[in-house]
Coordinates of C-alpha atoms in Angstrom, one line a residue:
Chain A
X28 CA -9.2 35.0 0.7
X29 CA -8.0 33.9 -2.5
X30 CA -7.7 30.5 -3.3
X31 CA -5.3 28.7 -6.1
X32 CA -5.3 25.6 -8.2
X33 CA -1.1 25.7 -7.9
X34 CA 0.2 22.5 -6.7
X35 CA 1.3 23.4 -3.5
X36 CA -3.0 24.2 -2.8
X37 CA -4.2 21.4 0.0
X38 CA -7.9 20.1 -0.8
X39 CA -10.3 19.6 2.1
X40 CA -13.2 17.1 0.9
X41 CA -16.0 17.2 4.1
X42 CA -19.8 16.7 4.3
X43 CA -21.4 19.4 6.2
X44 CA -23.2 16.6 9.0
X45 CA -19.8 15.0 9.2
X46 CA -18.3 15.7 13.1
X47 CA -14.6 14.8 12.0
X48 CA -15.7 17.0 9.6
X49 CA -16.2 19.9 11.6
X50 CA -13.1 19.2 13.9
X51 CA -10.8 19.2 11.0
X52 CA -12.7 22.2 9.8
X53 CA -11.7 24.6 12.8
X54 CA -8.0 23.4 12.4
X55 CA -7.2 22.8 8.9
X56 CA -6.9 26.6 7.6
X57 CA -4.5 27.6 10.6
X58 CA -2.4 24.3 10.4
X59 CA -2.0 24.7 6.8
X60 CA -1.3 28.6 7.2
X61 CA 1.6 28.5 9.6
X62 CA 3.6 26.2 6.6
X63 CA 2.9 29.1 3.7
X64 CA -0.2 27.1 2.3
X65 CA -3.7 27.9 1.5
X66 CA -6.7 24.8 1.4
X67 CA -9.3 24.5 -1.2
X68 CA -13.0 23.1 0.7
X69 CA -15.1 21.0 -1.4
X70 CA -17.7 20.0 0.8
X71 CA -19.3 17.0 -0.9
X72 CA -22.6 14.7 0.1
X73 CA -21.5 11.7 2.0
X74 CA -24.6 9.8 1.1
X75 CA -23.2 9.7 -2.2
X76 CA -20.0 8.8 -1.5
X77 CA -21.5 5.9 0.6
X78 CA -23.7 4.7 -2.3
X79 CA -20.8 4.3 -5.2
X80 CA -18.3 2.6 -2.7
X81 CA -20.7 0.4 -0.8
X82 CA -19.6 2.2 3.0
X83 CA -22.4 2.1 5.7
X84 CA -22.3 5.8 7.8
X85 CA -19.8 4.5 10.7
X86 CA -21.7 6.4 13.9
X87 CA -25.4 4.3 13.6
X88 CA -25.6 5.0 17.2
X89 CA -26.8 1.5 18.1
X90 CA -23.7 -0.8 18.0
X91 CA -20.8 -0.6 19.9
X92 CA -18.5 1.0 17.1
X93 CA -21.8 3.5 16.9
X94 CA -22.1 4.6 20.2
X95 CA -18.1 4.9 21.0
X96 CA -18.2 6.8 17.9
X97 CA -21.3 9.6 19.1
X98 CA -18.8 9.5 22.7
X99 CA -15.3 9.8 20.8
X100 CA -17.2 12.8 18.2
X101 CA -17.7 14.8 21.8
X102 CA -14.1 13.5 23.2
X103 CA -11.7 14.3 19.9
X104 CA -13.8 17.9 20.2
X105 CA -12.6 18.5 23.8
X106 CA -9.4 17.2 23.0
X107 CA -8.7 19.3 19.9
X108 CA -10.7 22.6 21.9
X109 CA -13.4 22.7 19.3
X110 CA -17.1 23.4 20.8
X111 CA -19.1 20.7 20.1
X112 CA -22.8 19.9 21.1
X113 CA -24.3 15.9 20.3
X114 CA -26.7 17.5 17.3
X115 CA -30.0 16.2 18.4
X116 CA -30.5 15.0 14.3
X117 CA -28.3 13.2 13.0
X118 CA -26.8 12.8 10.3
X119 CA -28.5 15.1 8.4
X120 CA -28.6 15.8 4.0
X121 CA -26.4 18.6 3.7
X122 CA -27.4 19.4 0.0
X123 CA -28.7 22.8 0.2
X124 CA -25.9 24.1 2.8
X125 CA -23.3 22.3 -0.1
X126 CA -24.6 24.0 -3.3
X127 CA -24.6 27.4 -0.8
X128 CA -21.2 27.3 0.2
X129 CA -20.6 26.6 -3.9
X130 CA -22.7 29.3 -4.9
X131 CA -21.3 31.9 -2.5
X132 CA -17.8 30.6 -3.3
X133 CA -18.5 32.2 -6.8
X134 CA -19.2 35.5 -5.6
X135 CA -16.5 35.4 -2.5
X136 CA -14.7 32.9 -1.5
X137 CA -13.6 34.5 1.7
X138 CA -17.3 34.8 2.3
X139 CA -18.1 31.0 1.8
X140 CA -15.3 29.7 3.8
X141 CA -17.0 32.1 6.7
X142 CA -20.5 30.4 5.9
X143 CA -19.0 27.0 5.9
X144 CA -17.6 27.6 9.4
X145 CA -21.2 29.2 10.2
X146 CA -23.1 26.6 8.7
X147 CA -21.1 24.1 11.1
X148 CA -21.4 25.5 13.9
X149 CA -25.2 25.9 13.6
X150 CA -24.9 21.9 13.5
X151 CA -22.1 20.9 16.0
X152 CA -22.8 23.7 18.8
X153 CA -26.8 25.2 18.2
X154 CA -27.9 21.9 17.3
X155 CA -29.7 24.0 14.3
X156 CA -31.5 21.7 11.7
X157 CA -29.3 22.4 9.0
X158 CA -30.8 20.2 6.1
X159 CA -33.9 22.7 6.1
X160 CA -33.6 25.4 3.3
X161 CA -34.7 27.8 5.6
X162 CA -32.0 27.2 8.3
X163 CA -29.7 27.4 5.3
X164 CA -30.8 31.3 4.3
X165 CA -30.9 32.1 8.1
X166 CA -27.2 31.8 8.1
X167 CA -26.4 32.9 5.0
X168 CA -28.4 36.7 5.9
X169 CA -26.3 36.3 9.3
X170 CA -23.4 36.8 6.8
X171 CA -25.2 39.7 4.8
X172 CA -25.8 37.8 1.9
X173 CA -29.4 38.2 -0.1
X174 CA -31.5 35.1 1.3
X175 CA -34.2 35.4 -1.6
X176 CA -30.9 35.8 -4.2
X177 CA -29.4 32.8 -2.1
X178 CA -33.0 30.9 -2.5
X179 CA -33.2 30.9 -6.7
X180 CA -29.1 30.0 -6.6
X181 CA -30.1 26.5 -4.7
X182 CA -32.3 25.7 -7.6
X183 CA -30.4 26.8 -10.2
X184 CA -29.2 24.0 -12.5
X185 CA -25.8 24.7 -12.3
X186 CA -24.9 24.9 -9.1
X187 CA -26.9 21.7 -8.5
X188 CA -24.7 20.5 -11.5
X189 CA -21.3 21.6 -9.6
X190 CA -22.0 19.7 -6.4
X191 CA -22.6 16.8 -8.7
X192 CA -19.6 17.0 -10.3
X193 CA -17.3 17.8 -6.8
X194 CA -19.0 14.3 -5.1
X195 CA -17.7 12.5 -8.7
X196 CA -14.8 14.2 -8.6
X197 CA -14.1 13.1 -5.0
X198 CA -15.1 9.4 -6.5
X199 CA -12.6 10.0 -8.7
X200 CA -9.8 10.8 -6.6
X201 CA -10.1 8.0 -3.9
X202 CA -12.4 10.3 -1.2
X203 CA -14.1 7.5 0.6
X204 CA -15.4 9.7 3.7
X205 CA -15.2 12.8 5.5
X206 CA -12.5 14.6 6.3
X207 CA -10.9 13.3 3.5
X208 CA -7.6 15.9 3.0
X209 CA -5.3 15.7 -0.3
X210 CA -1.8 17.2 -0.2
X211 CA 1.2 16.8 -2.7
X212 CA -1.5 14.0 -3.6
X213 CA -1.3 12.3 -0.5
X214 CA -4.4 11.5 1.4
X215 CA -5.2 12.0 4.9
X216 CA -8.5 10.2 6.5
X217 CA -10.1 11.5 9.4
X218 CA -9.1 14.6 12.1
X219 CA -7.4 12.2 14.2
X220 CA -4.6 12.8 10.7
X221 CA -3.8 16.1 12.0
X222 CA -0.8 15.4 13.8
X223 CA 0.7 13.2 10.2
X224 CA -0.6 16.1 8.3
X225 CA 1.3 18.9 10.7
X226 CA 4.4 16.3 10.1
X227 CA 4.3 16.0 6.4
X228 CA 3.6 19.6 6.1
X229 CA 6.8 20.6 8.4
X230 CA 9.1 18.0 6.3
X231 CA 7.7 17.8 2.6
X232 CA 7.0 13.9 3.9
X233 CA 8.2 11.7 5.8
Chain B
X24 CA 6.9 -8.1 35.7
X25 CA 3.4 -8.5 37.5
X26 CA 0.3 -7.8 36.5
X27 CA -2.2 -6.5 38.6
X28 CA -6.5 -6.3 38.4
X29 CA -6.3 -3.5 40.2
X30 CA -8.5 -0.6 39.1
X31 CA -5.5 1.5 38.0
X32 CA -4.9 -1.6 35.3
X33 CA -5.0 -0.7 31.4
X34 CA -6.9 -3.4 29.4
X35 CA -5.2 -3.6 25.8
X36 CA -7.5 -5.7 23.8
X37 CA -5.8 -6.7 19.8
X38 CA -5.8 -8.9 17.4
X39 CA -2.1 -10.1 16.2
X40 CA -3.0 -9.6 12.7
X41 CA -3.8 -6.2 12.8
X42 CA -1.3 -3.4 12.3
X43 CA -2.7 -1.0 14.0
X44 CA -2.8 -2.8 17.2
X45 CA 0.8 -3.2 16.3
X46 CA 1.4 0.3 16.2
X47 CA -0.2 0.3 19.7
X48 CA 1.6 -2.7 21.2
X49 CA 4.8 -0.8 20.4
X50 CA 3.8 2.3 22.3
X51 CA 1.3 1.2 24.9
X52 CA 3.2 -0.4 27.4
X53 CA 6.2 2.9 27.5
X54 CA 3.3 5.3 27.3
X55 CA 1.6 3.4 30.6
X56 CA 4.7 3.9 32.3
X57 CA 5.7 7.3 32.3
X58 CA 2.4 7.7 34.3
X59 CA 2.8 4.5 36.5
X60 CA 0.0 2.7 35.0
X61 CA 0.5 -1.2 34.0
X62 CA -1.6 -3.3 31.0
X63 CA -2.8 -5.8 30.8
X64 CA -2.8 -7.5 27.1
X65 CA -5.2 -9.4 25.7
X66 CA -5.1 -11.1 22.4
X67 CA -8.6 -11.7 20.6
X68 CA -9.5 -12.9 17.1
X69 CA -11.1 -10.2 15.2
X70 CA -12.8 -12.4 12.9
X71 CA -15.1 -13.8 15.9
X72 CA -15.4 -9.7 16.8
X73 CA -16.7 -9.3 13.0
X74 CA -19.3 -11.8 13.1
X75 CA -20.8 -10.9 16.0
X76 CA -20.9 -7.1 15.3
X77 CA -21.7 -7.2 11.6
X78 CA -18.4 -5.6 10.6
X79 CA -16.6 -6.3 8.0
X80 CA -12.4 -6.0 8.0
X81 CA -11.4 -2.3 7.0
X82 CA -8.5 -3.2 4.6
X83 CA -9.4 -4.9 1.8
X84 CA -6.8 -3.4 0.0
X85 CA -9.5 -3.4 -3.8
X86 CA -12.0 -0.9 -2.4
X87 CA -10.5 3.1 -2.5
X88 CA -10.6 3.0 1.5
X89 CA -9.0 -0.8 1.1
X90 CA -6.3 0.6 -0.5
X91 CA -5.7 3.3 1.3
X92 CA -5.7 1.9 5.2
X93 CA -2.7 -0.6 3.7
X94 CA -0.9 3.0 2.9
X95 CA -1.6 4.4 5.8
X96 CA -0.5 1.3 8.3
X97 CA 3.0 2.0 6.3
X98 CA 2.4 5.9 6.8
X99 CA 1.4 5.0 10.4
X100 CA 4.2 3.5 11.5
X101 CA 6.7 5.7 9.6
X102 CA 5.5 8.3 11.8
X103 CA 5.7 6.5 15.2
X104 CA 9.1 5.4 14.2
X105 CA 8.2 1.5 14.0
X106 CA 9.9 -1.0 11.9
X107 CA 6.4 -2.3 9.3
X108 CA 7.3 -4.0 6.1
X109 CA 3.6 -4.8 4.3
X110 CA 2.9 -8.3 5.2
X111 CA 2.5 -10.3 1.6
X112 CA -0.4 -12.7 3.5
X113 CA -3.1 -10.4 5.0
X114 CA -5.2 -10.5 7.3
X115 CA -4.5 -14.0 8.7
X116 CA -6.1 -16.1 11.5
X117 CA -4.1 -16.2 14.8
X118 CA -5.5 -18.6 17.2
X119 CA -2.3 -20.3 17.6
X120 CA -0.5 -17.4 18.6
X121 CA -3.6 -16.2 20.7
X122 CA -3.7 -19.4 22.6
X123 CA 0.2 -19.7 23.1
X124 CA 0.4 -16.5 24.6
X125 CA -2.7 -17.3 27.1
X126 CA -0.4 -20.4 27.8
X127 CA 2.7 -18.3 28.2
X128 CA 0.9 -16.0 30.5
X129 CA -0.2 -18.7 33.1
X130 CA 3.4 -19.8 33.3
X131 CA 5.6 -16.0 33.4
X132 CA 3.6 -12.9 32.3
X133 CA 6.8 -10.9 31.2
X134 CA 7.7 -14.0 28.8
X135 CA 4.3 -13.9 27.6
X136 CA 4.7 -10.1 27.0
X137 CA 8.1 -10.7 25.2
X138 CA 6.6 -13.4 23.2
X139 CA 3.8 -10.6 22.0
X140 CA 6.2 -8.2 20.6
X141 CA 8.6 -11.5 19.0
X142 CA 5.1 -12.7 17.4
X143 CA 4.0 -9.5 16.1
X144 CA 7.4 -7.9 14.7
X145 CA 7.2 -11.8 13.1
X146 CA 4.6 -10.5 11.3
X147 CA 4.9 -7.0 10.5
X148 CA 8.6 -6.7 9.9
X149 CA 9.6 -10.1 9.2
X150 CA 6.7 -11.6 6.9
X151 CA 7.0 -14.8 8.6
X152 CA 3.3 -16.6 8.1
X153 CA 2.4 -16.6 12.4
X154 CA -0.9 -18.2 11.3
X155 CA 1.1 -21.5 11.1
X156 CA 1.8 -23.9 14.2
X157 CA 5.6 -24.2 13.5
X158 CA 6.0 -20.8 12.9
X159 CA 4.5 -19.7 16.8
X160 CA 6.6 -22.4 17.7
X161 CA 9.7 -21.2 16.4
X162 CA 9.0 -17.6 18.0
X163 CA 8.2 -19.3 21.3
X164 CA 11.4 -21.7 21.3
X165 CA 13.6 -18.3 20.3
X166 CA 13.0 -16.9 23.7
X167 CA 13.8 -20.7 25.1
X168 CA 10.4 -21.6 25.5
X169 CA 10.3 -25.6 25.1
X170 CA 8.5 -26.3 21.5
X171 CA 6.8 -29.6 22.7
X172 CA 5.4 -28.3 26.1
X173 CA 3.9 -25.5 23.6
X174 CA 2.2 -27.8 20.9
X175 CA 0.7 -29.6 23.6
X176 CA -0.3 -26.6 25.5
X177 CA -2.1 -25.5 21.6
X178 CA -4.4 -28.2 22.2
X179 CA -5.5 -28.0 25.5
X180 CA -9.1 -27.4 25.9
X181 CA -8.7 -25.1 28.8
X182 CA -6.3 -22.8 26.9
X183 CA -8.9 -23.1 23.9
X184 CA -11.8 -22.0 26.3
X185 CA -9.3 -19.0 27.9
X186 CA -9.4 -17.8 24.2
X187 CA -13.1 -17.8 23.5
X188 CA -13.8 -16.4 27.3
X189 CA -11.4 -13.6 26.3
X190 CA -13.1 -12.8 23.2
X191 CA -16.9 -13.5 24.9
X192 CA -15.5 -11.1 27.5
X193 CA -14.0 -8.6 24.7
X194 CA -17.7 -8.6 22.9
X195 CA -19.7 -8.2 26.0
X196 CA -17.2 -4.6 27.4
X197 CA -18.1 -3.4 23.4
X198 CA -14.6 -4.6 21.9
X199 CA -15.5 -3.7 18.1
X200 CA -11.6 -4.0 16.5
X201 CA -8.6 -4.0 17.0
X202 CA -6.9 -2.0 19.3
X203 CA -8.8 -1.3 21.4
X204 CA -8.1 0.0 24.8
X205 CA -9.9 0.9 28.2
X206 CA -8.3 3.4 30.6
X207 CA -10.2 4.0 33.8
X208 CA -13.5 2.9 31.8
X209 CA -13.0 4.5 29.1
X210 CA -12.0 3.5 25.7
X211 CA -10.0 4.3 22.8
X212 CA -10.1 2.9 19.5
X213 CA -6.9 3.0 17.4
X214 CA -3.7 3.7 17.2
X215 CA -4.1 7.4 16.7
X216 CA -5.9 7.2 19.8
X217 CA -2.1 7.4 21.3
X218 CA -2.6 11.5 21.5
X219 CA -5.6 11.3 23.4
X220 CA -4.7 8.4 25.6
X221 CA -1.2 10.1 27.0
X222 CA -3.8 13.3 28.0
X223 CA -6.3 11.3 29.2
X224 CA -3.3 9.1 31.8
X225 CA -1.5 13.0 32.2
X226 CA -5.4 14.6 33.5
X227 CA -7.1 11.7 34.9
X228 CA -9.7 12.5 32.1
X229 CA -10.6 15.6 29.8

């Protein structure tokens, strides 16, 4: 898989702990491909975004809205035909998974994409603790990636800086949640904007 | 138009100042009718809901999220083929419109429904100040309703109590925003849940 920086590229910003991010991740590449477009994935940390924007995590599980959202995650997954099991630990910090993604992306962007899918499924299907470095290394090892090389990369200052830069770039362009998809400069927030994304790609705007 | 209280009835909770509520209002009766279902409309006051739930109005117009939402209101209206002009005063208090709705509903529920559509269009198409009692009376007069009778009704304690009761009932059943549609005990929040609502009505759940 090759990724380009041309203006046709779709940007997909997400946190590995975001259920709607997971739903978008399962769909966006196929939707884009139907219209001859490619997607650049950007894992970020919602904690950083929420702290900078003064937002709160939407799904607290306690308030009416929080309980609704936990229910809606599962229903939206069924609606989109995506496997989903509510994780027992939620949300989780995802800096290890995100750093691993950026390091892998520097080696092989197709492998990075497969790793991202595997992380999301580990969390939202197999209920694994993707915050743990060992889990991230296990997922990578399952894709043939050397554990020790990746373990060292997770501590590399340039990889930490890359994730920090991506979060700052996200804030600079107005990202406030996950998933956040940008097409032709137009922002679409939420997996429920997939129908609008398809219309946009079909019509070149509407 | 007759409204029933049977278990097949769909409940539609909304605030007259809610753009996504307006979009749902333009669609929900037709969607329901396609599946032989009727809709009971419940205007409520989001200010009361937000105060009780500790939520904040989502579209402040200043933050990244707030600016996105103003943009998304218009785009979602285009997507759904609904006329929309961003109101110059937003949001607005809507107790007069909601009280008028409940009083009219006691007289003629079909007329109340036409009034509700007219209020929404006055706000989101014609940019009228629907918080003003005079505007509400003008809209009603345009439907042949006597201004003075309605003006008196807006001050009636039983009409004020009815709106208060509806807001309390909304809170009691978990409503936290607008639009909030309840079908067979299943809650759907947001105009962007219309595809899920259609699937639910088609399949009897999914």
